[in-house]
XYZ file of C-alpha atoms in Angstrom:
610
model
C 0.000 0.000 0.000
C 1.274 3.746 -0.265
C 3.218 5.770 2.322
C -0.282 7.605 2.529
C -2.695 5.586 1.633
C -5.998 6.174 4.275
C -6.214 3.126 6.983
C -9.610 2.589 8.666
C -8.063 5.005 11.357
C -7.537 8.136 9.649
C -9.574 11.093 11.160
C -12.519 12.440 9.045
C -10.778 15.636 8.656
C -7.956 14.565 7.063
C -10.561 12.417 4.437
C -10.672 16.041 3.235
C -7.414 16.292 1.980
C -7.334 12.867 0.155
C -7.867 11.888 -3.543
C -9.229 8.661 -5.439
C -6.354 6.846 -6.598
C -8.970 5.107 -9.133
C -6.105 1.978 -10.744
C -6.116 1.014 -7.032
C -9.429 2.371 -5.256
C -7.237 3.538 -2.470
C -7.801 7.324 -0.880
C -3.726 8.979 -1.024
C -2.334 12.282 -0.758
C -2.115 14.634 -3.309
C 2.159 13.866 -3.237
C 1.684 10.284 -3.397
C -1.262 10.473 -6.179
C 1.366 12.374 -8.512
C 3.648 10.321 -7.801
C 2.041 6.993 -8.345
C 1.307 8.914 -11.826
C 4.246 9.579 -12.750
C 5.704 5.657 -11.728
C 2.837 4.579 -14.256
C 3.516 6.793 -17.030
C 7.315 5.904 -17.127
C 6.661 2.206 -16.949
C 4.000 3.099 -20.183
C 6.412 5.203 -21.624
C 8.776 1.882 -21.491
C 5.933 -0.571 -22.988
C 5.692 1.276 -25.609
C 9.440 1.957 -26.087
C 9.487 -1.959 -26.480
C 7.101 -2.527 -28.495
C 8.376 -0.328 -31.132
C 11.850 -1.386 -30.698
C 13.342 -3.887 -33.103
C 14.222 -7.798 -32.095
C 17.138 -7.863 -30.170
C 19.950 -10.607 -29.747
C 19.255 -12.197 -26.140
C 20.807 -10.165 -23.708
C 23.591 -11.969 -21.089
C 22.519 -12.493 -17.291
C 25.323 -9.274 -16.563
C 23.112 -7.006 -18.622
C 20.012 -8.306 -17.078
C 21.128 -7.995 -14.051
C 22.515 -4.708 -14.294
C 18.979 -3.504 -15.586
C 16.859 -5.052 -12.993
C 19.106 -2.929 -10.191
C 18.363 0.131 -12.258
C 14.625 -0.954 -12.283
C 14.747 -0.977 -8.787
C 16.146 2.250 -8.161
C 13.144 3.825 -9.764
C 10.678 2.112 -7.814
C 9.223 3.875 -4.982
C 9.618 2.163 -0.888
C 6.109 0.340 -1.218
C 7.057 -0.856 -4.753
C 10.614 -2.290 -4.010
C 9.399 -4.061 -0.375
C 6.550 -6.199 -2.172
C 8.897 -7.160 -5.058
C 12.134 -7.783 -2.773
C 10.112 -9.449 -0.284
C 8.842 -12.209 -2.746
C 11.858 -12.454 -3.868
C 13.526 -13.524 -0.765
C 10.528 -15.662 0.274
C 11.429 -17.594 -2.881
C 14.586 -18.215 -1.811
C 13.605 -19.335 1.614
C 11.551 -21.870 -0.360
C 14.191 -23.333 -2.744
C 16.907 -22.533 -0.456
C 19.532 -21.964 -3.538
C 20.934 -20.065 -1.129
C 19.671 -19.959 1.832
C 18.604 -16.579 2.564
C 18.818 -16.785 6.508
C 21.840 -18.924 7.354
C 22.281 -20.101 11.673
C 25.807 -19.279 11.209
C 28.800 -17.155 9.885
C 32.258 -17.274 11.537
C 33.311 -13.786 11.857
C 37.355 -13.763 13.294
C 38.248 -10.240 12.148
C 37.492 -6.863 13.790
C 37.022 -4.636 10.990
C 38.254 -1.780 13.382
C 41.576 -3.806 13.490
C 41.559 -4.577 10.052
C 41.849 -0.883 9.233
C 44.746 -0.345 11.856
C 46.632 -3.782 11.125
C 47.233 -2.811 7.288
C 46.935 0.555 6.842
C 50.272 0.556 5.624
C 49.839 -1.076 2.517
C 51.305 0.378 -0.382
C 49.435 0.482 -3.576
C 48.685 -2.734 -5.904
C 50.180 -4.485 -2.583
C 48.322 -7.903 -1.575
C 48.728 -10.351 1.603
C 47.148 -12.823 0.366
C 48.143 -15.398 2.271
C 45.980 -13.645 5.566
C 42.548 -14.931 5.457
C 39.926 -12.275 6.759
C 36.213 -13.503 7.695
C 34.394 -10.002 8.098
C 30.550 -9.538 8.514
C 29.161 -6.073 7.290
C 26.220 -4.467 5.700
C 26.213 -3.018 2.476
C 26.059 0.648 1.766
C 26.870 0.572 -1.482
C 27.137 -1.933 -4.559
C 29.137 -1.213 -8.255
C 29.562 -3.215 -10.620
C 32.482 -2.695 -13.640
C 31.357 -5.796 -16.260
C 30.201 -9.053 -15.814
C 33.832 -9.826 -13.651
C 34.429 -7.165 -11.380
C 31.707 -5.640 -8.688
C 32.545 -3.355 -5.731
C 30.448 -2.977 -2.190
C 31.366 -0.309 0.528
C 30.018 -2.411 4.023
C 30.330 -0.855 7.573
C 30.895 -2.895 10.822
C 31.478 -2.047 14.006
C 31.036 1.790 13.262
C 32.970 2.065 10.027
C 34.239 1.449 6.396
C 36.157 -0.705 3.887
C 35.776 -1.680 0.399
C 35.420 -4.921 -0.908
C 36.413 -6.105 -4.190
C 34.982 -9.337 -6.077
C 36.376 -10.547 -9.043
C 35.702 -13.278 -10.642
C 39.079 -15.024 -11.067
C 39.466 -15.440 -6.969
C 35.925 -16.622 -6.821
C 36.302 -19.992 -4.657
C 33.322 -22.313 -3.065
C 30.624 -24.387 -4.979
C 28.588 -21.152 -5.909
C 29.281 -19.326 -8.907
C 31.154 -15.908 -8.778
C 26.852 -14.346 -10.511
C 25.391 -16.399 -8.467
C 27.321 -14.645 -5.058
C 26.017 -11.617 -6.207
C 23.114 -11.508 -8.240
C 20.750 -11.572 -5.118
C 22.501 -8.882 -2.883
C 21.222 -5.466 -2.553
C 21.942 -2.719 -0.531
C 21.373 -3.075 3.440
C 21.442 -6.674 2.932
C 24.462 -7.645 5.501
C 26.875 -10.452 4.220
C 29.565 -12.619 5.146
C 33.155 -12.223 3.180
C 36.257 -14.304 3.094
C 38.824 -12.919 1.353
C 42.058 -11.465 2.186
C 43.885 -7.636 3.105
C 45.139 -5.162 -0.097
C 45.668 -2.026 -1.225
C 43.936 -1.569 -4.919
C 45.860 -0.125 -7.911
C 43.791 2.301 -9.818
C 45.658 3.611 -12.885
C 44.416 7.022 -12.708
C 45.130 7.796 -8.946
C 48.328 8.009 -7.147
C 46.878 6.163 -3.540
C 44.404 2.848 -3.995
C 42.372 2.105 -1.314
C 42.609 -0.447 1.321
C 40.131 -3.376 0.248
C 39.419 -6.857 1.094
C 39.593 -8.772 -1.861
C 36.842 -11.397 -1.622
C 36.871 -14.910 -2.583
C 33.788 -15.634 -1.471
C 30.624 -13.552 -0.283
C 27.849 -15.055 1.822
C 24.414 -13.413 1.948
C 23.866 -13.654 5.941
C 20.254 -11.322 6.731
C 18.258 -9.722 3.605
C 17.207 -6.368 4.016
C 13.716 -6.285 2.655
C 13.646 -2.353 2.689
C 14.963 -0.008 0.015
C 17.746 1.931 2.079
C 17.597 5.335 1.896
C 19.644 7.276 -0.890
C 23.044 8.406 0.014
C 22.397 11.735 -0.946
C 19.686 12.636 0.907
C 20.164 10.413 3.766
C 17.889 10.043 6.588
C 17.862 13.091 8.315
C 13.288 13.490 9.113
C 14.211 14.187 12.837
C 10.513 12.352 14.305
C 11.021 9.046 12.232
C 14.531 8.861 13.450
C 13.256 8.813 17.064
C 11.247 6.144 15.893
C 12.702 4.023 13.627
C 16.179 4.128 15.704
C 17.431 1.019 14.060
C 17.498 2.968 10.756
C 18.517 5.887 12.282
C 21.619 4.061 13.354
C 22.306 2.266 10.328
C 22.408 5.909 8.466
C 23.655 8.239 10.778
C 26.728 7.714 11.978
C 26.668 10.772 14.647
C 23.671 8.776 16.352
C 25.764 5.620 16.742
C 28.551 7.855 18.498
C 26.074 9.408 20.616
C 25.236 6.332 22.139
C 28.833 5.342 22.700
C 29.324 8.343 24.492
C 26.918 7.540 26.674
C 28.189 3.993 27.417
C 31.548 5.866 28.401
C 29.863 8.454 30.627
C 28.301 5.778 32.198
C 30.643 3.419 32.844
C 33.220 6.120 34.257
C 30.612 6.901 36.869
C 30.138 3.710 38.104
C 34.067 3.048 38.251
C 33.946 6.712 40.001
C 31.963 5.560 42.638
C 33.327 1.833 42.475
C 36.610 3.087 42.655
C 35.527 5.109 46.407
C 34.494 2.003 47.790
C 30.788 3.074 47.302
C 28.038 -0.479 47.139
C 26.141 -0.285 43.722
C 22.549 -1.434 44.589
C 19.194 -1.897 42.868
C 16.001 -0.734 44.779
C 11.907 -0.963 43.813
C 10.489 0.685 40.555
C 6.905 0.195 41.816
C 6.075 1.456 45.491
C 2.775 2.041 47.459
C 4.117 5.273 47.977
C 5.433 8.053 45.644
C 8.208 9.142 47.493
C 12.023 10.383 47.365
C 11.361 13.445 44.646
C 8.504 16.263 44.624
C 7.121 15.065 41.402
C 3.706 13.584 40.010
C 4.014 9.631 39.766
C 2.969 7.349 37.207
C 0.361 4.625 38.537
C 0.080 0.927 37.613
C -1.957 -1.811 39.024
C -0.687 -5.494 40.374
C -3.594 -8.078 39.617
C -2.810 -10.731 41.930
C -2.845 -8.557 45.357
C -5.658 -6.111 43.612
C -3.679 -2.878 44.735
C -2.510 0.353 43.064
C 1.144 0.748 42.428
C 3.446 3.735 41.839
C 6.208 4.001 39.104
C 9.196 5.457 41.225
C 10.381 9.034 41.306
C 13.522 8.536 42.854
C 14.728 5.968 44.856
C 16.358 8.022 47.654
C 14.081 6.718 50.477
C 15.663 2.978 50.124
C 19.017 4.170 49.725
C 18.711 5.782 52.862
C 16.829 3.259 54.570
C 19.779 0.603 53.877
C 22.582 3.770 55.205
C 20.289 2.739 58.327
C 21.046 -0.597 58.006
C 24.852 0.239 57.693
C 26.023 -0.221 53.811
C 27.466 3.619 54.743
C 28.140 4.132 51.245
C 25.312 3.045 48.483
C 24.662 4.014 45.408
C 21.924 3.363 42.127
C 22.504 4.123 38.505
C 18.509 3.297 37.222
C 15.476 4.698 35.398
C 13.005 7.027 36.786
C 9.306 7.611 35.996
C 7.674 11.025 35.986
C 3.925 11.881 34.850
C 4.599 15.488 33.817
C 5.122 17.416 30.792
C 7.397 16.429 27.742
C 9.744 19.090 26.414
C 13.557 19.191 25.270
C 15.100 18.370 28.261
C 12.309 15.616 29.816
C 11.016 12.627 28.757
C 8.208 10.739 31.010
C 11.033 7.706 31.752
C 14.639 8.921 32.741
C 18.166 7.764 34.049
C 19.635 9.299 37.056
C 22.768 8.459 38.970
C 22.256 8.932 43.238
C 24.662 8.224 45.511
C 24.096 8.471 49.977
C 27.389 8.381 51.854
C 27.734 8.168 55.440
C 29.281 11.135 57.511
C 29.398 13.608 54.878
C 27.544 16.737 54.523
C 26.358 18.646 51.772
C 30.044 20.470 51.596
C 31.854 17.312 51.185
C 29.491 16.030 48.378
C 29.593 19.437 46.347
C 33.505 19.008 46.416
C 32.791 14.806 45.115
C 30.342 16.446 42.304
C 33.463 18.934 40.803
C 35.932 15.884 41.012
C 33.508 13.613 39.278
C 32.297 15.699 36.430
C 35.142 17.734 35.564
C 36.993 14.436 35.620
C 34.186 12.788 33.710
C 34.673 15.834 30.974
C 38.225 15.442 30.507
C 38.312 11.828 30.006
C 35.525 12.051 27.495
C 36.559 15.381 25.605
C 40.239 15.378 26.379
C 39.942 18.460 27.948
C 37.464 20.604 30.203
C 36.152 23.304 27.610
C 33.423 22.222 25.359
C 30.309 23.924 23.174
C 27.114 23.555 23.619
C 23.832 24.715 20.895
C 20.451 25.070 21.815
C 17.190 24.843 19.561
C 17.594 28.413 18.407
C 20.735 28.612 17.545
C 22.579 30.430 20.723
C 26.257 29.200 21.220
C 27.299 28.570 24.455
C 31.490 27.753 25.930
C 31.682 25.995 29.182
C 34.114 25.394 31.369
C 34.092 22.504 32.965
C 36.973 22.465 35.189
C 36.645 22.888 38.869
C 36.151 25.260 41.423
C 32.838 25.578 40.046
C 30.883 29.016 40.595
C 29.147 29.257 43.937
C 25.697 32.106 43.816
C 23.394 31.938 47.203
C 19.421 31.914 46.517
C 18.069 35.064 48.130
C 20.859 37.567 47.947
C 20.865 36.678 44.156
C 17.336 37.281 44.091
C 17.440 40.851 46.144
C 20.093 41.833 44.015
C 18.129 40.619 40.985
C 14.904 42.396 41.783
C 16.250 45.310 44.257
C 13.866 43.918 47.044
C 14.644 42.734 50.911
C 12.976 39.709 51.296
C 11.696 38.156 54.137
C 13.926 36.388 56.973
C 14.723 32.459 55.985
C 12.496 32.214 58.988
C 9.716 33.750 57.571
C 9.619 32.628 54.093
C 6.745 29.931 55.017
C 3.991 32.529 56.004
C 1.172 33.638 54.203
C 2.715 37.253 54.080
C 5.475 36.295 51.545
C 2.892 34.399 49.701
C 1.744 37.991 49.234
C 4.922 39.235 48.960
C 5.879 36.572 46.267
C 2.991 37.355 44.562
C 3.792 40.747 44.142
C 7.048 40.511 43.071
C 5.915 37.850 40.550
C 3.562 40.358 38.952
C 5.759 43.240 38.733
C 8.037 41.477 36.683
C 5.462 39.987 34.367
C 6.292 36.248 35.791
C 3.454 33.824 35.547
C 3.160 30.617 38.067
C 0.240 28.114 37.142
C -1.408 27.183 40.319
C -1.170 26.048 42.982
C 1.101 29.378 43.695
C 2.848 28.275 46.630
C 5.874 30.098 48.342
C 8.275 27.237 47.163
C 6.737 27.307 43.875
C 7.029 30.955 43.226
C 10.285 31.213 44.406
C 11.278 28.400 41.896
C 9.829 30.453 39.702
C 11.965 33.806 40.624
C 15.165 31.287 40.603
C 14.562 30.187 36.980
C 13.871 33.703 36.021
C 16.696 35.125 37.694
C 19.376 33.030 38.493
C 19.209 29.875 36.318
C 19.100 31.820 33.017
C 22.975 33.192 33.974
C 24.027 29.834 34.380
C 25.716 28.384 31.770
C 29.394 26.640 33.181
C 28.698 24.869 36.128
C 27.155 26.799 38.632
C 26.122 25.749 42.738
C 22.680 27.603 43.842
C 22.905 27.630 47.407
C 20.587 28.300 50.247
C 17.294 27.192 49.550
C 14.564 27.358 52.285
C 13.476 24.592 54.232
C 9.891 24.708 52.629
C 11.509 23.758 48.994
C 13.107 21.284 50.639
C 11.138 18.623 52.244
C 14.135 16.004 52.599
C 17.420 18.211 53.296
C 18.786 19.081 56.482
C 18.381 22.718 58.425
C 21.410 25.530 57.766
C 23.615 25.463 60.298
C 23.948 29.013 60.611
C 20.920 30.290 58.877
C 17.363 29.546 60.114
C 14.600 28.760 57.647
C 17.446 27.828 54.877
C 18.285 24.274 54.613
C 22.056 22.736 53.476
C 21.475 21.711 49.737
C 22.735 22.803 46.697
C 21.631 22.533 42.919
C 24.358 22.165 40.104
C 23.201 23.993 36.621
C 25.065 23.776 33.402
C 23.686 25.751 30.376
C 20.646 26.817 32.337
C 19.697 23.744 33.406
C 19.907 21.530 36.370
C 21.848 18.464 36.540
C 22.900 17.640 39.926
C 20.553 17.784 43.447
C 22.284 17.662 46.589
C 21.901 17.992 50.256
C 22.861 16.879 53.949
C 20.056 14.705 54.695
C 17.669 15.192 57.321
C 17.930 12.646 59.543
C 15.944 13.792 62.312
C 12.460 11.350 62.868
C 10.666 14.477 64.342
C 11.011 17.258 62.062
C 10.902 14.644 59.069
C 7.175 13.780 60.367
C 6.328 17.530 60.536
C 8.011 18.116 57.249
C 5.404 14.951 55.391
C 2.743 16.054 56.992
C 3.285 19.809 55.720
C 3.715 17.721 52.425
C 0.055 15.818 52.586
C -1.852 19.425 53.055
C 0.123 20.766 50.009
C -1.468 17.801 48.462
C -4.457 17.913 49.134
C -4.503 21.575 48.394
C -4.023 20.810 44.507
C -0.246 20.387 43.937
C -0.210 17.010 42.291
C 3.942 16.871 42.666
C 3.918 17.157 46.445
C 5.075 14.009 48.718
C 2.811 11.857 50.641
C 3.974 10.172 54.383
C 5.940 7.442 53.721
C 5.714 5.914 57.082
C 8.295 2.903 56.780
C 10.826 5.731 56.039
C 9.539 7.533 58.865
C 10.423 4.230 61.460
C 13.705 4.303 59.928
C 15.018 7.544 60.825
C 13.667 6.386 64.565
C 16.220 3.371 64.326
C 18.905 6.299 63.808
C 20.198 7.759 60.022
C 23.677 8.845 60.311
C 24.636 12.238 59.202
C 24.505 11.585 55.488
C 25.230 13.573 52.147
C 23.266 12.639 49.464
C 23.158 13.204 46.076
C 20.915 12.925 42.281
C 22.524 13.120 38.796
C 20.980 13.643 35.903
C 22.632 11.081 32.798
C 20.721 12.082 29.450
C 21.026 15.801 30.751
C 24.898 15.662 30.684
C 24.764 13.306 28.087
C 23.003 16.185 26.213
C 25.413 18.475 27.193
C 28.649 16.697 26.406
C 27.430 15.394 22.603
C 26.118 18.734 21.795
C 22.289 17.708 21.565
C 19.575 20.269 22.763
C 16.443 17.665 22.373
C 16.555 14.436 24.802
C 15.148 12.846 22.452
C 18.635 12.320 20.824
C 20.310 10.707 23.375
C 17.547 8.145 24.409
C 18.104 4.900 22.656
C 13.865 4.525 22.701
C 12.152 8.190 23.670
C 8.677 8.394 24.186
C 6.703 9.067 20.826
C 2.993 9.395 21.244
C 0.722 7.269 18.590
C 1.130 7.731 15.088
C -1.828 8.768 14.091
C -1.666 9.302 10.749
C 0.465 6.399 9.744
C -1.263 3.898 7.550
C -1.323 -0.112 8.302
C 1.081 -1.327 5.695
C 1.173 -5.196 5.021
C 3.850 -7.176 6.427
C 6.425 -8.588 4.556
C 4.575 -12.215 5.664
C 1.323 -10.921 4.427
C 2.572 -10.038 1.099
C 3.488 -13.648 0.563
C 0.536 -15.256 2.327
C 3.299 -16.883 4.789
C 0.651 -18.871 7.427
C 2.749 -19.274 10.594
C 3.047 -22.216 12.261
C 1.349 -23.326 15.487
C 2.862 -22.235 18.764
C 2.043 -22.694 22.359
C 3.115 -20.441 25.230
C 4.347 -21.880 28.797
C 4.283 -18.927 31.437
C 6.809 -18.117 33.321
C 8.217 -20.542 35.828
């Protein structure tokens, strides 16, 4: 069926904008009507071309062949998956050859290849090195009937291969090795290392010269040109497999990632820190002020939540005495999806025993200023946003320090109220007023600790680009962190921004049983008042702290935010393997390869889970 052919699903509005394709009775877009018009009046053009044409000689199988790849080029996605995927169903039938083979032995790292004889001098051969390679094709050229060329990658890159006919060995037929093979099928070559003599260049290019090539997987799919690439930025999120198969820079995203992730687990391995794994579904929402996803377990007939955070069971097991713990996991939020969030998350937090929130904010510079230079080489990088702004950080440590309210007095040239006195209903007013004469809008519920947020990202979080500490947050914001020391209604946390946006959450934990009651319960009415992100009482946490918490830093990372950063991608999206897409709505029900060929599958019966 076409790209845009109307399904049984497509809205009655867009019926609107669809016309009779009348050869097939299907409703399609104006683009793919024309299109489908012009396809027919080529292949007309052709007939008729033929049928005036004189009797020809019979043509050899090289010339056929060479035509029915130029046939193919012209035929559009929907065309060239019916036709390729009878093809290869034919093959699975007669088995001449074997389209889907269990096995290929693979003994040569095409990364290596490329190191190991890179010094090569032209027209030079070492022929007596046998190389077994797997790849997939990018691109196939043939020079006669004798002589065909692919380019295949593996393993994140390049190398020719060159078939001729004269070191064809095996019981298939030099044609018969190739006539099937298309590009993004991926293959199986034996052959051996050389440089390739062209006469009219001064450098040939390091090849492997095949003797024998071994169609391993089909690819049913017409790959997309090499011109134009695929570069649609919402079918890359989802179609990720083709995305990597066509974009390089997506493949070495996700390598970067690996590396940022395993350095901070050797970071914290390394410190003599326990990696542990805690609950993704809870009775209770706890560990992060944010609105939960819910799920349902059948067999006790109870409501579930997704996690938020797992802080409360990394602190419950500091209780227990593993004085150093630490999770690298996924998190699940019910809240809006933008640039920089996506509903499911990875963050990196870490509880240590007998540290305080100064101690950790020195183990946050160390770890990702280190983190930076291993990955970069150094500790400058760039990052780009959506709109084009350019911004240099610095990386390297001491990291700027700015304190919450005297940024926000200087900011707005007004006194505000005591820490103390940052709870009471007259700085809601006060808030409130300050919110309005600088034209800042809070959605309800407007809370102190959610219009101050609000002031913050206004004020201070929009001059943050290198790594900057906010300091001094009140106690109210803060519903897990510690009091200030020295100044009352301020608790001891910190939060780490880099290019205007938080990565790192920090404080020294409140351990105390009593005020951590008060401190939930002040939670529950904020609840119950409206604001859907607010904590509930967690009260197995709460008998915890009664056995006794030891002063504790702890700390939240988080990954795809400084992945973001340090691979130069403004939308999450691109450094998530598998974002979150909502439904396709538009997208017609195309046939499956197995429907095109009426494949009936074969009985099968499930055994559950032992």
């Amino acid at each position: 069926m076409a790209e845009s052919a109307a399904g049984p699903g497509t809205a009655p509005e867009a019926l609107q904008n669809l016309h009779l394709d009348t050869p097939t009775g299907e409703m399609v877009s104006k683009t793919e009507l024309k299109k489908r018009q012009k396809v027919r009046a080529v292949e007309e053009k052709k007939r008729e071309k033929a049928a005036a044409a004189p009797a020809q000689p019979a043509t050899t199988k090289t010339a056929k062949k060479s035509n029915v790849e130029e046939e193919e080029s012209e035929l559009t996605p929907n065309q060239y998956f019916e036709i390729r995927s009878r093809h290869i169903h034919k093959l699975r039938q007669t088995k001449d050859p074997q389209p889907y083979p269990h096995k290929f032995q693979v003994t040569t790292d095409l990364r290596q290849f490329l190191q190991e004889h890179e010094s090569l001098k032209k027209g030079e051969l070492r022929n007596d090195v046998e190389v077994r390679v797997g790849g997939r094709i990018y691109t196939k050229r043939s020079s006669g009937s004798k002589l065909v060329f692919y380019d295949i990658r593996a393993e994140g890159v390049k190398v020719q291969v060159m078939c001729q006919s004269q070191e064809a060995t095996g019981e298939v037929p030099f044609e018969a090795q190739h006539e099937h093979l298309r590009r993004g099928d991926i293959i199986g070559i034996v052959g051996y290392p050389g440089r390739t003599s062209p006469r009219n260049r001064d450098q040939g290019e390091l090849s492997i010269f095949a003797r024998q090539i071994i169609l391993l997987t089909p690819c049913l799919h017409q790959l997309p040109g090499e011109h134009y690439g695929f570069k649609n930025q919402e079918q890359r999120h989802r179609q990720r497999y083709l995305d990597l198969i066509m974009n390089d820079s997506t493949r070495q995203v996700f390598l970067t990632r690996s590396k940022i992730v395993s350095y901070v687990r050797r970071f914290f391995d390394e410190k003599d820190f326990v990696e542990v794994e805690t609950p993704m579904m809870n009775a209770i929402a706890g560990g992060a002020t944010a609105k939960p996803f819910i799920t349902h377990h059948n067999d006790l007939n109870m409501d579930l939540f997704m996690r938020v955070a797992p802080e409360l069971y990394l602190k419950q097991l500091i209780v227990g005495g593993l004085e150093r713990v630490y999770e690298l996991g996924r998190q699940f939020r019910n809240e809006g999806i933008d640039l920089t969030h996506n509903p499911e998350f990875t963050t990196c937090e870490f509880y240590m025993a007998y540290a305080d929130v100064y101690d950790v904010m020195e183990i946050t510079e160390d770890l990702v200023s280190g983190l930076v230079k291993h990955i970069t080489g150094g500790h400058h990088t760039t990052f780009h946003t959506q709109t084009g702004e350019e911004y240099s950080v610095n990386w390297a440590k001491p990291w700027a320090r700015v304190e919450m309210i005297p940024a926000l007095e200087a900011a707005t040239g007004t006194t505000f109220p005591p820490g103390d006195e940052l709870h009471t209903a007259e700085t809601n007013a006060f808030l409130k007023r300050i919110l309005r004469d600088h034209s800042i809008d809070c959605s309800p519920p407007q809370t102190n600790a959610r219009m101050l947020d609000k002031l913050v990202g206004e004020f201070i979080e929009e001059k943050c680009i290198s790594p900057t500490f906010i300091t001094g947050h009140p106690q109210m914001m803060s519903p897990l962190a510690k009091w200030h020391r020295a100044h009352p209604g301020l608790c001891e946390r910190f939060e780490a921004f880099v290019c205007k946006k938080e990565i790192v959450n920090a404080y020294t934990e409140l351990n105390d049983p009593f005020d951590q009651r008060l401190r939930f319960e002040e939670q529950a009415r904020q609840k119950a008042a409206g604001d859907d992100e607010a904590q509930m009482i967690d009260e197995t946490f709460c008998q915890s702290l009664e056995w006794g918490l030891p002063p504790t830093g702890g700390w939240g990372m988080g990954i795809d935010r400084l992945v973001m950063f340090l691979t130069d991608r403004y939308s999450i999206k691109e450094v998530l393997a598998f974002p979150f897409m909502k439904d396709d709505a538009v997208a017609e029900k195309k046939p499956t390869a197995a429907e095109l060929v009426d494949v009936t599958p074969m009985p099968e019966e499930g055994i559950g889970h032992k």
